[in-house]
Amino acid sequence: MRFIIATHNPHKLEELRRILRPLGVDAVCDRDLGLSLTEAEETGATFAENAYLKAAAACRESGLPAVADDSGLCVDALSGAPGVYSARYAEPGQRKATLLHRMEQVPEAQRGAHFTSAVCCVFPNGDTVTAEGHCYGRIARACRGEGGFGYDPIFEVEGGKTFAELTDAEKDAVSHRGAALRKFAGRLAEYLNTHKESISC
């Protein structure tokens, strides 16, 4: 199965490819096909709505089934911010520092947070397969770790390590995106099995 991944984020593309590969999905990006996908405007009020908008646009432009993820960090002490605005929370390169600054006076017991990932696949016939996953943890006092991307260095999971301190396999096992894609895998397999005659990808 060849699906196009609706992202221009190389880190997210690598992570999605790594998790989808065992499902038999040949995950390609627009550059692999000599295309340049339009950046879909993320006007949705939820992660699920934004994932659909991105996948639908990529499917329309490529003619292939398209998978998109919309994800973000929701911090309890900030009333769920940055949430769907995680990628636009501050100037590029300043997002982690901005969030840490706003959390400086927040005590340990109130530093809870969670990541959410909404995954959506849109097929050329208009059908969709969706899933959502979460990972609960807390905001660290400072950046730690060399791996991951985005807010990974400041998000601690059970055991005290940040996402950026985990190996790829360790992160995939506990992350919001890993959880969403595992659900997605089952739903996608079920969909494909019941649409063998009408779906070719």
PDB file of C-alpha atoms in Angstrom:
ATOM      1  CA  MET A   1       0.000   0.000   0.000  1.00  0.00           C
ATOM      2  CA  ARG A   2       1.337   3.407  -0.918  1.00  0.00           C
ATOM      3  CA  PHE A   3       0.124   6.291   1.208  1.00  0.00           C
ATOM      4  CA  ILE A   4       1.278   9.885   1.103  1.00  0.00           C
ATOM      5  CA  ILE A   5       2.146  11.467   4.432  1.00  0.00           C
ATOM      6  CA  ALA A   6       0.786  14.992   4.726  1.00  0.00           C
ATOM      7  CA  THR A   7       3.638  16.711   6.526  1.00  0.00           C
ATOM      8  CA  HIS A   8       6.666  18.854   5.747  1.00  0.00           C
ATOM      9  CA  ASN A   9       8.153  18.127   9.179  1.00  0.00           C
ATOM     10  CA  PRO A  10      11.067  15.722   8.538  1.00  0.00           C
ATOM     11  CA  HIS A  11      11.064  14.486  12.143  1.00  0.00           C
ATOM     12  CA  LYS A  12       7.360  13.658  12.062  1.00  0.00           C
ATOM     13  CA  LEU A  13       7.742  12.040   8.623  1.00  0.00           C
ATOM     14  CA  GLU A  14      10.535   9.803   9.913  1.00  0.00           C
ATOM     15  CA  GLU A  15       8.503   8.831  12.973  1.00  0.00           C
ATOM     16  CA  LEU A  16       5.367   8.058  10.945  1.00  0.00           C
ATOM     17  CA  ARG A  17       7.345   6.001   8.426  1.00  0.00           C
ATOM     18  CA  ARG A  18       9.000   4.041  11.217  1.00  0.00           C
ATOM     19  CA  ILE A  19       5.694   3.195  12.886  1.00  0.00           C
ATOM     20  CA  LEU A  20       3.731   2.515   9.668  1.00  0.00           C
ATOM     21  CA  ARG A  21       6.401   0.343   8.002  1.00  0.00           C
ATOM     22  CA  PRO A  22       5.512  -2.840   9.934  1.00  0.00           C
ATOM     23  CA  LEU A  23       1.907  -2.426   8.744  1.00  0.00           C
ATOM     24  CA  GLY A  24       2.982  -2.894   5.142  1.00  0.00           C
ATOM     25  CA  VAL A  25       2.494   0.784   4.335  1.00  0.00           C
ATOM     26  CA  ASP A  26       4.882   2.398   1.832  1.00  0.00           C
ATOM     27  CA  ALA A  27       4.786   5.878   3.321  1.00  0.00           C
ATOM     28  CA  VAL A  28       5.982   8.519   0.867  1.00  0.00           C
ATOM     29  CA  CYS A  29       6.178  12.286   1.029  1.00  0.00           C
ATOM     30  CA  ASP A  30       5.400  14.784  -1.694  1.00  0.00           C
ATOM     31  CA  ARG A  31       9.081  15.122  -2.679  1.00  0.00           C
ATOM     32  CA  ASP A  32       9.280  11.370  -3.330  1.00  0.00           C
ATOM     33  CA  LEU A  33       6.579  11.854  -5.962  1.00  0.00           C
ATOM     34  CA  GLY A  34       7.925  15.091  -7.426  1.00  0.00           C
ATOM     35  CA  LEU A  35       5.046  17.034  -5.872  1.00  0.00           C
ATOM     36  CA  SER A  36       4.865  20.032  -3.602  1.00  0.00           C
ATOM     37  CA  LEU A  37       1.820  19.756  -1.363  1.00  0.00           C
ATOM     38  CA  THR A  38       0.087  22.922  -0.275  1.00  0.00           C
ATOM     39  CA  GLU A  39       0.281  23.586   3.459  1.00  0.00           C
ATOM     40  CA  ALA A  40      -3.299  23.087   4.611  1.00  0.00           C
ATOM     41  CA  GLU A  41      -4.580  25.880   6.829  1.00  0.00           C
ATOM     42  CA  GLU A  42      -5.108  24.445  10.316  1.00  0.00           C
ATOM     43  CA  THR A  43      -8.389  26.150  11.165  1.00  0.00           C
ATOM     44  CA  GLY A  44      -9.855  23.286  13.186  1.00  0.00           C
ATOM     45  CA  ALA A  45     -10.766  23.665  16.844  1.00  0.00           C
ATOM     46  CA  THR A  46      -9.501  20.151  17.633  1.00  0.00           C
ATOM     47  CA  PHE A  47      -6.548  17.961  16.707  1.00  0.00           C
ATOM     48  CA  ALA A  48      -8.917  15.610  14.865  1.00  0.00           C
ATOM     49  CA  GLU A  49     -10.321  18.416  12.723  1.00  0.00           C
ATOM     50  CA  ASN A  50      -6.851  19.630  11.770  1.00  0.00           C
ATOM     51  CA  ALA A  51      -5.657  16.113  10.932  1.00  0.00           C
ATOM     52  CA  TYR A  52      -8.629  15.702   8.601  1.00  0.00           C
ATOM     53  CA  LEU A  53      -8.009  19.050   6.895  1.00  0.00           C
ATOM     54  CA  LYS A  54      -4.374  18.120   6.197  1.00  0.00           C
ATOM     55  CA  ALA A  55      -5.128  14.580   5.014  1.00  0.00           C
ATOM     56  CA  ALA A  56      -8.017  15.671   2.776  1.00  0.00           C
ATOM     57  CA  ALA A  57      -5.892  18.332   1.090  1.00  0.00           C
ATOM     58  CA  ALA A  58      -3.017  15.889   0.468  1.00  0.00           C
ATOM     59  CA  CYS A  59      -5.378  13.245  -0.909  1.00  0.00           C
ATOM     60  CA  ARG A  60      -6.977  15.779  -3.231  1.00  0.00           C
ATOM     61  CA  GLU A  61      -3.636  16.973  -4.599  1.00  0.00           C
ATOM     62  CA  SER A  62      -1.899  13.588  -4.902  1.00  0.00           C
ATOM     63  CA  GLY A  63      -4.735  11.208  -5.742  1.00  0.00           C
ATOM     64  CA  LEU A  64      -3.363   8.802  -3.126  1.00  0.00           C
ATOM     65  CA  PRO A  65      -4.700   7.778   0.261  1.00  0.00           C
ATOM     66  CA  ALA A  66      -3.244  10.384   2.610  1.00  0.00           C
ATOM     67  CA  VAL A  67      -2.324  10.123   6.262  1.00  0.00           C
ATOM     68  CA  ALA A  68      -1.965  13.170   8.476  1.00  0.00           C
ATOM     69  CA  ASP A  69      -1.248  13.612  12.147  1.00  0.00           C
ATOM     70  CA  ASP A  70      -2.081  16.646  14.203  1.00  0.00           C
ATOM     71  CA  SER A  71      -0.607  16.647  17.650  1.00  0.00           C
ATOM     72  CA  GLY A  72       0.265  18.937  20.478  1.00  0.00           C
ATOM     73  CA  LEU A  73       1.056  19.450  24.116  1.00  0.00           C
ATOM     74  CA  CYS A  74      -1.680  20.340  26.604  1.00  0.00           C
ATOM     75  CA  VAL A  75      -0.491  21.716  29.958  1.00  0.00           C
ATOM     76  CA  ASP A  76      -2.838  21.568  32.936  1.00  0.00           C
ATOM     77  CA  ALA A  77      -1.532  24.726  34.625  1.00  0.00           C
ATOM     78  CA  LEU A  78      -1.970  26.687  31.376  1.00  0.00           C
ATOM     79  CA  SER A  79      -5.619  25.632  30.922  1.00  0.00           C
ATOM     80  CA  GLY A  80      -4.657  23.183  28.185  1.00  0.00           C
ATOM     81  CA  ALA A  81      -2.362  25.517  26.249  1.00  0.00           C
ATOM     82  CA  PRO A  82      -0.593  25.413  23.890  1.00  0.00           C
ATOM     83  CA  GLY A  83      -2.927  22.661  22.588  1.00  0.00           C
ATOM     84  CA  VAL A  84      -3.798  22.948  18.896  1.00  0.00           C
ATOM     85  CA  TYR A  85      -1.497  25.977  18.753  1.00  0.00           C
ATOM     86  CA  SER A  86       1.571  23.988  19.873  1.00  0.00           C
ATOM     87  CA  ALA A  87       3.445  24.607  16.611  1.00  0.00           C
ATOM     88  CA  ARG A  88       2.558  28.323  16.723  1.00  0.00           C
ATOM     89  CA  TYR A  89       2.929  28.966  20.451  1.00  0.00           C
ATOM     90  CA  ALA A  90       5.937  31.246  20.062  1.00  0.00           C
ATOM     91  CA  GLU A  91       8.578  32.123  17.500  1.00  0.00           C
ATOM     92  CA  PRO A  92      10.439  29.119  16.038  1.00  0.00           C
ATOM     93  CA  GLY A  93      13.248  28.127  18.374  1.00  0.00           C
ATOM     94  CA  GLN A  94      11.565  29.831  21.339  1.00  0.00           C
ATOM     95  CA  ARG A  95       8.637  27.523  22.068  1.00  0.00           C
ATOM     96  CA  LYS A  96      10.242  25.373  24.756  1.00  0.00           C
ATOM     97  CA  ALA A  97      11.860  28.376  26.433  1.00  0.00           C
ATOM     98  CA  THR A  98       8.570  30.298  26.363  1.00  0.00           C
ATOM     99  CA  LEU A  99       6.657  27.413  27.941  1.00  0.00           C
ATOM    100  CA  LEU A 100       9.320  26.826  30.613  1.00  0.00           C
ATOM    101  CA  HIS A 101       9.294  30.527  31.483  1.00  0.00           C
ATOM    102  CA  ARG A 102       5.515  30.479  31.938  1.00  0.00           C
ATOM    103  CA  MET A 103       5.849  27.410  34.155  1.00  0.00           C
ATOM    104  CA  GLU A 104       8.653  28.760  36.376  1.00  0.00           C
ATOM    105  CA  GLN A 105       6.464  29.383  39.434  1.00  0.00           C
ATOM    106  CA  VAL A 106       4.291  26.287  39.035  1.00  0.00           C
ATOM    107  CA  PRO A 107       4.917  23.742  41.834  1.00  0.00           C
ATOM    108  CA  GLU A 108       5.798  20.126  41.103  1.00  0.00           C
ATOM    109  CA  ALA A 109       2.340  18.812  41.988  1.00  0.00           C
ATOM    110  CA  GLN A 110       0.718  21.039  39.358  1.00  0.00           C
ATOM    111  CA  ARG A 111       3.026  20.421  36.391  1.00  0.00           C
ATOM    112  CA  GLY A 112       0.855  17.738  34.768  1.00  0.00           C
ATOM    113  CA  ALA A 113       0.527  17.693  30.995  1.00  0.00           C
ATOM    114  CA  HIS A 114      -0.346  15.378  28.149  1.00  0.00           C
ATOM    115  CA  PHE A 115       0.379  14.988  24.476  1.00  0.00           C
ATOM    116  CA  THR A 116      -2.447  14.200  22.059  1.00  0.00           C
ATOM    117  CA  SER A 117      -2.106  12.806  18.549  1.00  0.00           C
ATOM    118  CA  ALA A 118      -4.984  12.578  16.100  1.00  0.00           C
ATOM    119  CA  VAL A 119      -4.338  10.486  12.984  1.00  0.00           C
ATOM    120  CA  CYS A 120      -6.563  10.626   9.937  1.00  0.00           C
ATOM    121  CA  CYS A 121      -6.416   8.767   6.633  1.00  0.00           C
ATOM    122  CA  VAL A 122      -8.513  10.074   3.757  1.00  0.00           C
ATOM    123  CA  PHE A 123      -9.092   7.854   0.729  1.00  0.00           C
ATOM    124  CA  PRO A 124      -9.776   9.160  -2.793  1.00  0.00           C
ATOM    125  CA  ASN A 125     -13.368   7.875  -2.506  1.00  0.00           C
ATOM    126  CA  GLY A 126     -13.935  10.137   0.521  1.00  0.00           C
ATOM    127  CA  ASP A 127     -13.771   7.430   3.183  1.00  0.00           C
ATOM    128  CA  THR A 128     -11.792   8.121   6.339  1.00  0.00           C
ATOM    129  CA  VAL A 129     -10.055   6.069   9.020  1.00  0.00           C
ATOM    130  CA  THR A 130      -9.215   7.895  12.251  1.00  0.00           C
ATOM    131  CA  ALA A 131      -7.673   7.288  15.644  1.00  0.00           C
ATOM    132  CA  GLU A 132      -6.488   9.311  18.615  1.00  0.00           C
ATOM    133  CA  GLY A 133      -3.863   8.616  21.256  1.00  0.00           C
ATOM    134  CA  HIS A 134      -2.621  10.291  24.422  1.00  0.00           C
ATOM    135  CA  CYS A 135       0.443  10.227  26.624  1.00  0.00           C
ATOM    136  CA  TYR A 136       0.299  11.652  30.144  1.00  0.00           C
ATOM    137  CA  GLY A 137       3.274  13.089  31.995  1.00  0.00           C
ATOM    138  CA  ARG A 138       4.597  16.357  33.370  1.00  0.00           C
ATOM    139  CA  ILE A 139       6.630  19.401  32.407  1.00  0.00           C
ATOM    140  CA  ALA A 140      10.286  19.238  33.419  1.00  0.00           C
ATOM    141  CA  ARG A 141      12.174  22.189  34.919  1.00  0.00           C
ATOM    142  CA  ALA A 142      14.680  22.298  32.045  1.00  0.00           C
ATOM    143  CA  CYS A 143      15.387  20.675  28.690  1.00  0.00           C
ATOM    144  CA  ARG A 144      16.970  17.218  28.877  1.00  0.00           C
ATOM    145  CA  GLY A 145      18.015  14.763  26.188  1.00  0.00           C
ATOM    146  CA  GLU A 146      19.293  14.865  22.632  1.00  0.00           C
ATOM    147  CA  GLY A 147      16.586  12.887  20.821  1.00  0.00           C
ATOM    148  CA  GLY A 148      13.094  13.647  19.634  1.00  0.00           C
ATOM    149  CA  PHE A 149      11.860  17.009  18.433  1.00  0.00           C
ATOM    150  CA  GLY A 150       9.513  19.820  19.401  1.00  0.00           C
ATOM    151  CA  TYR A 151       8.612  19.779  23.083  1.00  0.00           C
ATOM    152  CA  ASP A 152      10.159  16.325  23.684  1.00  0.00           C
ATOM    153  CA  PRO A 153      13.058  17.610  25.862  1.00  0.00           C
ATOM    154  CA  ILE A 154      10.692  19.133  28.445  1.00  0.00           C
ATOM    155  CA  PHE A 155       8.030  16.408  28.637  1.00  0.00           C
ATOM    156  CA  GLU A 156       8.678  13.785  31.322  1.00  0.00           C
ATOM    157  CA  VAL A 157       6.954  10.417  31.257  1.00  0.00           C
ATOM    158  CA  GLU A 158       6.641   7.749  33.947  1.00  0.00           C
ATOM    159  CA  GLY A 159      10.130   6.857  35.127  1.00  0.00           C
ATOM    160  CA  GLY A 160      11.365  10.439  35.043  1.00  0.00           C
ATOM    161  CA  LYS A 161      12.858  10.528  31.550  1.00  0.00           C
ATOM    162  CA  THR A 162      11.866  13.071  28.935  1.00  0.00           C
ATOM    163  CA  PHE A 163      10.797  11.962  25.483  1.00  0.00           C
ATOM    164  CA  ALA A 164      14.156  13.259  24.251  1.00  0.00           C
ATOM    165  CA  GLU A 165      15.995  10.872  26.602  1.00  0.00           C
ATOM    166  CA  LEU A 166      14.227   7.782  25.249  1.00  0.00           C
ATOM    167  CA  THR A 167      15.310   5.615  22.335  1.00  0.00           C
ATOM    168  CA  ASP A 168      13.064   5.575  19.272  1.00  0.00           C
ATOM    169  CA  ALA A 169      11.651   2.198  20.322  1.00  0.00           C
ATOM    170  CA  GLU A 170      11.027   3.355  23.890  1.00  0.00           C
ATOM    171  CA  LYS A 171       9.294   6.503  22.704  1.00  0.00           C
ATOM    172  CA  ASP A 172       7.124   4.668  20.162  1.00  0.00           C
ATOM    173  CA  ALA A 173       5.981   2.288  22.909  1.00  0.00           C
ATOM    174  CA  VAL A 174       4.616   5.052  25.150  1.00  0.00           C
ATOM    175  CA  SER A 175       4.055   8.088  22.945  1.00  0.00           C
ATOM    176  CA  HIS A 176       0.753   9.634  21.919  1.00  0.00           C
ATOM    177  CA  ARG A 177       1.587   9.083  18.250  1.00  0.00           C
ATOM    178  CA  GLY A 178       2.523   5.458  18.859  1.00  0.00           C
ATOM    179  CA  ALA A 179      -0.771   4.904  20.712  1.00  0.00           C
ATOM    180  CA  ALA A 180      -2.782   6.598  17.966  1.00  0.00           C
ATOM    181  CA  LEU A 181      -1.077   4.636  15.200  1.00  0.00           C
ATOM    182  CA  ARG A 182      -1.565   1.307  16.939  1.00  0.00           C
ATOM    183  CA  LYS A 183      -5.311   2.018  17.078  1.00  0.00           C
ATOM    184  CA  PHE A 184      -5.159   3.300  13.507  1.00  0.00           C
ATOM    185  CA  ALA A 185      -3.435   0.101  12.341  1.00  0.00           C
ATOM    186  CA  GLY A 186      -6.284  -2.075  13.556  1.00  0.00           C
ATOM    187  CA  ARG A 187      -8.944   0.174  12.090  1.00  0.00           C
ATOM    188  CA  LEU A 188      -7.088   0.501   8.783  1.00  0.00           C
ATOM    189  CA  ALA A 189      -6.657  -3.275   8.497  1.00  0.00           C
ATOM    190  CA  GLU A 190     -10.367  -3.760   9.151  1.00  0.00           C
ATOM    191  CA  TYR A 191     -11.276  -1.115   6.578  1.00  0.00           C
ATOM    192  CA  LEU A 192      -9.017  -2.537   3.882  1.00  0.00           C
ATOM    193  CA  ASN A 193     -10.239  -6.053   4.538  1.00  0.00           C
ATOM    194  CA  THR A 194     -13.863  -5.016   3.969  1.00  0.00           C
ATOM    195  CA  HIS A 195     -13.102  -2.865   0.915  1.00  0.00           C
ATOM    196  CA  LYS A 196     -10.775  -5.148  -1.032  1.00  0.00           C
ATOM    197  CA  GLU A 197     -12.781  -4.855  -4.224  1.00  0.00           C
ATOM    198  CA  SER A 198     -13.111  -1.078  -4.244  1.00  0.00           C
ATOM    199  CA  ILE A 199      -9.798   0.135  -2.799  1.00  0.00           C
ATOM    200  CA  SER A 200      -6.537  -0.047  -4.678  1.00  0.00           C
ATOM    201  CA  CYS A 201      -3.515   1.494  -3.032  1.00  0.00           C
TER     202      CYS A 201
END
